[in-house]
Amino acid sequence: NGSLTWISPEGYVIDDAYKTVNGTELGNVAQDMAFCDGMIYVISQNGEGNAVGATFENDGMLVVMDAKTLKKTAAFTREELSGLNWPSHVAVLDEQHIYIRDNAGVYRLDSTTGTLTFVEGSDGAPKSQFVTMNGKVYTYKSGLMSKILEISTESDAVNSISLPWSVTYDINEVLGIQKSDDGKIWIMTFGFGKPAIGKFDPTTKEIKQHLLGVKVSTGSSGVAFAARGNDIYYADNMTIYHLAFDDDKEDDTNEEGD
């Protein structure tokens, strides 16, 4: 079963804090969590079962808890979410717009009715964390015609935003995305042997890029990199790299991360 570790600002650690508070455990193979309106949403891959049919005693596939007390407020079982196939990531805008990525794409869960609705155009959404900002949820499609997929409460269909064709470093593959502090999207890409990090504005569709030292290995987590301000951190196996992204200039010197 899954567990949740709590770390205080002073550095105190409580292992398996969810079980300590509730006396029960999160679902089998916990995958991702999201925060919204003072609540934490945790999605697990298997809920009360696993891939070979074994059953477990836990709180189900999706668990909602108070972000301050960790007290469970709602839960959805594997049976209640039977339309999902190996869910991996979650993003939340409100109780009626809980977005869950699985092997088919992205579904919207209305927790007030328990209804799952497939988000049109999200087929094949990658096993990667969502970006949630400005009242919208973002994921992507990778390939020669890579796109950012924007999802909002206005529709159960994606707004597909094509990445620009004319770029400093070609984009043949998207490795991951993260939210930037200025309302834009960090996007890690790879094309013709050159890995790059870019800051993409989904409104103007402009992107500024900088070359990276290595192609990032995302592994099973789907996490390619982390950002703090304009500092980008990425890894190649056991080596962690840092790049100080400069908003004021394009990367015309082939300067790599250190």
Tab-separated table of C-alpha atoms in Angstrom:
chain	number	residue	atom	x	y	z
A	1	ASN	CA	0.000	0.000	0.000
A	2	GLY	CA	0.975	3.621	-0.444
A	3	SER	CA	2.188	5.929	2.311
A	4	LEU	CA	2.623	9.654	2.859
A	5	THR	CA	5.637	11.162	4.620
A	6	TRP	CA	5.264	14.550	6.353
A	7	ILE	CA	8.240	16.879	6.812
A	8	SER	CA	7.922	19.993	8.971
A	9	PRO	CA	9.592	23.343	8.138
A	10	GLU	CA	12.015	22.581	10.969
A	11	GLY	CA	12.994	19.269	9.388
A	12	TYR	CA	11.020	16.878	11.579
A	13	VAL	CA	9.879	13.783	9.682
A	14	ILE	CA	6.788	11.654	10.313
A	15	ASP	CA	6.897	8.474	8.268
A	16	ASP	CA	3.541	7.096	7.078
A	17	ALA	CA	1.738	10.173	8.409
A	18	TYR	CA	-1.527	9.354	6.626
A	19	LYS	CA	-1.797	6.005	8.417
A	20	THR	CA	-0.858	7.635	11.721
A	21	VAL	CA	-3.795	10.045	11.404
A	22	ASN	CA	-6.409	7.771	9.811
A	23	GLY	CA	-5.452	4.257	10.885
A	24	THR	CA	-5.737	3.147	7.254
A	25	GLU	CA	-3.425	3.238	4.237
A	26	LEU	CA	-3.391	4.774	0.786
A	27	GLY	CA	-4.030	2.624	-2.293
A	28	ASN	CA	-1.626	0.084	-3.770
A	29	VAL	CA	1.215	1.729	-5.760
A	30	ALA	CA	0.567	5.396	-4.936
A	31	GLN	CA	1.616	7.479	-7.938
A	32	ASP	CA	0.968	11.198	-7.635
A	33	MET	CA	-0.718	13.889	-5.567
A	34	ALA	CA	-2.284	17.286	-6.181
A	35	PHE	CA	-3.284	20.199	-3.947
A	36	CYS	CA	-6.478	22.257	-4.319
A	37	ASP	CA	-8.575	24.382	-1.950
A	38	GLY	CA	-6.914	23.066	1.190
A	39	MET	CA	-7.149	19.421	0.153
A	40	ILE	CA	-4.645	16.798	-1.012
A	41	TYR	CA	-5.644	14.307	-3.703
A	42	VAL	CA	-3.604	11.087	-3.979
A	43	ILE	CA	-4.007	8.722	-6.935
A	44	SER	CA	-2.784	5.117	-6.853
A	45	GLN	CA	-2.278	2.765	-9.760
A	46	ASN	CA	-4.149	-0.236	-8.402
A	47	GLY	CA	-6.367	0.870	-5.527
A	48	GLU	CA	-7.357	-2.183	-3.490
A	49	GLY	CA	-5.851	-4.674	-5.956
A	50	ASN	CA	-2.829	-5.269	-8.136
A	51	ALA	CA	-2.050	-6.361	-11.674
A	52	VAL	CA	-2.258	-10.089	-10.882
A	53	GLY	CA	-5.524	-9.971	-8.976
A	54	ALA	CA	-4.365	-9.873	-5.365
A	55	THR	CA	-6.430	-7.699	-3.024
A	56	PHE	CA	-5.292	-5.276	-0.335
A	57	GLU	CA	-6.969	-3.496	2.538
A	58	ASN	CA	-6.648	0.241	1.972
A	59	ASP	CA	-8.659	3.387	1.218
A	60	GLY	CA	-8.900	2.940	-2.545
A	61	MET	CA	-7.683	4.366	-5.831
A	62	LEU	CA	-8.246	8.078	-5.151
A	63	VAL	CA	-8.027	9.484	-1.634
A	64	VAL	CA	-8.863	13.060	-0.610
A	65	MET	CA	-7.564	14.458	2.684
A	66	ASP	CA	-7.332	17.754	4.544
A	67	ALA	CA	-3.962	19.322	3.717
A	68	LYS	CA	-3.397	20.506	7.304
A	69	THR	CA	-4.633	17.563	9.363
A	70	LEU	CA	-4.228	14.766	6.747
A	71	LYS	CA	-7.654	13.511	7.842
A	72	LYS	CA	-9.423	11.620	5.044
A	73	THR	CA	-12.480	13.445	3.705
A	74	ALA	CA	-13.365	11.270	0.691
A	75	ALA	CA	-12.202	8.167	-1.169
A	76	PHE	CA	-13.014	6.378	-4.418
A	77	THR	CA	-12.492	2.642	-4.775
A	78	ARG	CA	-11.079	0.709	-7.703
A	79	GLU	CA	-14.624	-0.389	-8.553
A	80	GLU	CA	-15.971	3.161	-8.454
A	81	LEU	CA	-13.200	4.234	-10.850
A	82	SER	CA	-13.354	1.069	-12.961
A	83	GLY	CA	-13.164	3.142	-16.138
A	84	LEU	CA	-9.513	3.905	-15.404
A	85	ASN	CA	-6.636	1.717	-16.585
A	86	TRP	CA	-3.513	2.113	-14.438
A	87	PRO	CA	-3.919	5.791	-13.492
A	88	SER	CA	-0.667	7.605	-12.850
A	89	HIS	CA	-1.160	11.359	-12.390
A	90	VAL	CA	-3.753	13.767	-11.043
A	91	ALA	CA	-4.531	17.493	-11.239
A	92	VAL	CA	-7.433	19.335	-9.612
A	93	LEU	CA	-9.250	22.587	-10.399
A	94	ASP	CA	-12.285	21.987	-8.173
A	95	GLU	CA	-14.483	19.136	-6.916
A	96	GLN	CA	-16.107	18.727	-10.328
A	97	HIS	CA	-12.891	18.957	-12.314
A	98	ILE	CA	-10.430	16.342	-11.086
A	99	TYR	CA	-8.208	15.264	-13.986
A	100	ILE	CA	-6.659	11.804	-13.955
A	101	ARG	CA	-4.208	10.500	-16.542
A	102	ASP	CA	-4.263	6.754	-17.349
A	103	ASN	CA	-3.109	4.498	-20.187
A	104	ALA	CA	-5.842	5.820	-22.496
A	105	GLY	CA	-5.496	9.541	-21.856
A	106	VAL	CA	-7.032	12.023	-19.441
A	107	TYR	CA	-10.381	11.653	-17.679
A	108	ARG	CA	-12.338	14.249	-15.731
A	109	LEU	CA	-13.839	13.033	-12.474
A	110	ASP	CA	-16.803	14.877	-10.970
A	111	SER	CA	-16.434	13.888	-7.332
A	112	THR	CA	-19.939	15.123	-6.494
A	113	THR	CA	-21.504	12.517	-8.807
A	114	GLY	CA	-18.671	9.988	-9.262
A	115	THR	CA	-18.881	10.420	-13.047
A	116	LEU	CA	-15.821	9.895	-15.255
A	117	THR	CA	-15.687	11.726	-18.600
A	118	PHE	CA	-12.910	11.254	-21.165
A	119	VAL	CA	-11.275	14.518	-22.238
A	120	GLU	CA	-11.448	14.589	-26.028
A	121	GLY	CA	-8.062	14.973	-27.707
A	122	SER	CA	-6.066	13.691	-24.732
A	123	ASP	CA	-5.431	10.248	-26.240
A	124	GLY	CA	-1.987	8.939	-25.351
A	125	ALA	CA	-1.213	11.635	-22.776
A	126	PRO	CA	2.263	10.856	-21.393
A	127	LYS	CA	3.028	9.376	-17.995
A	128	SER	CA	4.157	12.721	-16.684
A	129	GLN	CA	3.042	15.265	-14.104
A	130	PHE	CA	0.460	17.852	-15.089
A	131	VAL	CA	1.071	21.574	-14.869
A	132	THR	CA	-1.745	23.442	-13.098
A	133	MET	CA	-1.836	27.235	-13.306
A	134	ASN	CA	-4.173	30.132	-14.035
A	135	GLY	CA	-7.233	27.922	-13.608
A	136	LYS	CA	-6.109	25.468	-16.295
A	137	VAL	CA	-4.357	22.107	-16.527
A	138	TYR	CA	-1.592	21.332	-19.030
A	139	THR	CA	-0.028	18.178	-20.415
A	140	TYR	CA	1.578	17.500	-23.786
A	141	LYS	CA	1.935	15.357	-26.883
A	142	SER	CA	5.452	14.518	-27.989
A	143	GLY	CA	6.745	14.033	-31.522
A	144	LEU	CA	7.626	15.909	-34.709
A	145	MET	CA	4.459	17.964	-34.224
A	146	SER	CA	4.694	18.366	-30.459
A	147	LYS	CA	1.875	20.195	-28.720
A	148	ILE	CA	0.913	21.538	-25.328
A	149	LEU	CA	-2.566	20.314	-24.361
A	150	GLU	CA	-4.584	22.839	-22.363
A	151	ILE	CA	-7.606	21.677	-20.351
A	152	SER	CA	-10.100	23.993	-18.648
A	153	THR	CA	-13.478	23.880	-16.926
A	154	GLU	CA	-15.076	25.294	-20.068
A	155	SER	CA	-14.944	22.054	-22.061
A	156	ASP	CA	-14.269	18.318	-21.887
A	157	ALA	CA	-11.915	18.687	-24.854
A	158	VAL	CA	-8.306	19.847	-25.002
A	159	ASN	CA	-7.175	23.088	-26.536
A	160	SER	CA	-4.192	21.959	-28.589
A	161	ILE	CA	-1.370	24.526	-28.706
A	162	SER	CA	1.302	23.746	-31.301
A	163	LEU	CA	4.898	24.509	-30.411
A	164	PRO	CA	6.595	26.909	-32.847
A	165	TRP	CA	8.337	25.529	-35.923
A	166	SER	CA	11.069	28.145	-35.987
A	167	VAL	CA	13.144	27.520	-32.863
A	168	THR	CA	16.788	27.697	-31.846
A	169	TYR	CA	16.881	23.959	-31.123
A	170	ASP	CA	14.618	21.586	-33.031
A	171	ILE	CA	11.851	19.856	-31.092
A	172	ASN	CA	11.364	16.212	-32.052
A	173	GLU	CA	10.520	15.044	-28.549
A	174	VAL	CA	9.125	16.589	-25.361
A	175	LEU	CA	10.662	15.145	-22.188
A	176	GLY	CA	8.616	17.011	-19.588
A	177	ILE	CA	6.983	20.263	-18.515
A	178	GLN	CA	6.852	22.332	-15.309
A	179	LYS	CA	5.185	25.579	-14.239
A	180	SER	CA	7.366	28.691	-14.215
A	181	ASP	CA	7.015	31.459	-11.636
A	182	ASP	CA	5.911	34.003	-14.245
A	183	GLY	CA	2.914	32.049	-15.556
A	184	LYS	CA	4.702	30.357	-18.428
A	185	ILE	CA	5.683	26.722	-18.974
A	186	TRP	CA	9.142	25.214	-18.717
A	187	ILE	CA	9.477	22.606	-21.448
A	188	MET	CA	12.361	20.171	-21.814
A	189	THR	CA	12.900	18.962	-25.380
A	190	PHE	CA	15.189	16.925	-27.608
A	191	GLY	CA	15.841	17.221	-31.322
A	192	PHE	CA	18.564	16.012	-33.690
A	193	GLY	CA	20.951	15.209	-30.856
A	194	LYS	CA	20.437	18.440	-28.920
A	195	PRO	CA	18.588	18.524	-25.579
A	196	ALA	CA	17.236	21.916	-24.556
A	197	ILE	CA	15.165	23.676	-21.922
A	198	GLY	CA	12.713	26.327	-23.029
A	199	LYS	CA	10.290	28.776	-21.463
A	200	PHE	CA	7.046	28.687	-23.447
A	201	ASP	CA	4.263	31.258	-23.322
A	202	PRO	CA	0.985	29.443	-24.142
A	203	THR	CA	-0.699	32.771	-24.960
A	204	THR	CA	1.820	34.258	-27.398
A	205	LYS	CA	3.266	30.851	-28.398
A	206	GLU	CA	6.777	32.246	-28.044
A	207	ILE	CA	9.618	30.149	-26.667
A	208	LYS	CA	13.151	30.948	-25.499
A	209	GLN	CA	15.591	28.046	-25.345
A	210	HIS	CA	18.944	27.125	-23.829
A	211	LEU	CA	21.057	24.083	-24.642
A	212	LEU	CA	21.508	21.377	-22.001
A	213	GLY	CA	24.598	19.295	-21.367
A	214	VAL	CA	22.888	15.904	-21.598
A	215	LYS	CA	19.587	14.331	-22.586
A	216	VAL	CA	17.574	13.762	-19.435
A	217	SER	CA	16.471	10.280	-18.400
A	218	THR	CA	12.908	10.543	-17.060
A	219	GLY	CA	12.632	6.987	-15.701
A	220	SER	CA	9.381	5.492	-14.466
A	221	SER	CA	8.338	8.643	-12.579
A	222	GLY	CA	7.956	10.734	-15.714
A	223	VAL	CA	9.780	13.604	-13.983
A	224	ALA	CA	12.430	15.134	-16.213
A	225	PHE	CA	13.596	18.134	-14.194
A	226	ALA	CA	12.880	20.592	-11.396
A	227	ALA	CA	12.788	24.386	-11.471
A	228	ARG	CA	13.193	27.001	-8.756
A	229	GLY	CA	12.874	30.484	-10.134
A	230	ASN	CA	15.108	30.498	-13.205
A	231	ASP	CA	17.369	27.749	-11.867
A	232	ILE	CA	16.858	24.449	-13.679
A	233	TYR	CA	17.999	21.134	-12.197
A	234	TYR	CA	18.108	17.946	-14.243
A	235	ALA	CA	19.759	14.560	-13.974
A	236	ASP	CA	21.577	11.976	-16.059
A	237	ASN	CA	21.531	8.769	-14.032
A	238	MET	CA	23.376	9.701	-10.799
A	239	THR	CA	24.678	13.109	-11.930
A	240	ILE	CA	22.667	16.273	-11.236
A	241	TYR	CA	23.164	19.330	-13.458
A	242	HIS	CA	22.248	22.972	-12.941
A	243	LEU	CA	21.443	25.639	-15.523
A	244	ALA	CA	20.804	29.312	-14.724
A	245	PHE	CA	18.258	30.270	-17.382
A	246	ASP	CA	18.626	33.804	-18.752
A	247	ASP	CA	15.280	35.314	-19.810
A	248	ASP	CA	16.947	38.238	-21.540
A	249	LYS	CA	18.779	36.387	-24.278
A	250	GLU	CA	18.494	33.400	-26.539
A	251	ASP	CA	21.145	30.718	-26.218
A	252	ASP	CA	23.442	31.606	-29.100
A	253	THR	CA	26.661	30.433	-27.478
A	254	ASN	CA	25.814	26.729	-27.034
A	255	GLU	CA	26.430	27.256	-23.322
A	256	GLU	CA	25.554	24.075	-21.466
A	257	GLY	CA	24.475	23.452	-17.897
A	258	ASP	CA	27.172	22.875	-15.301
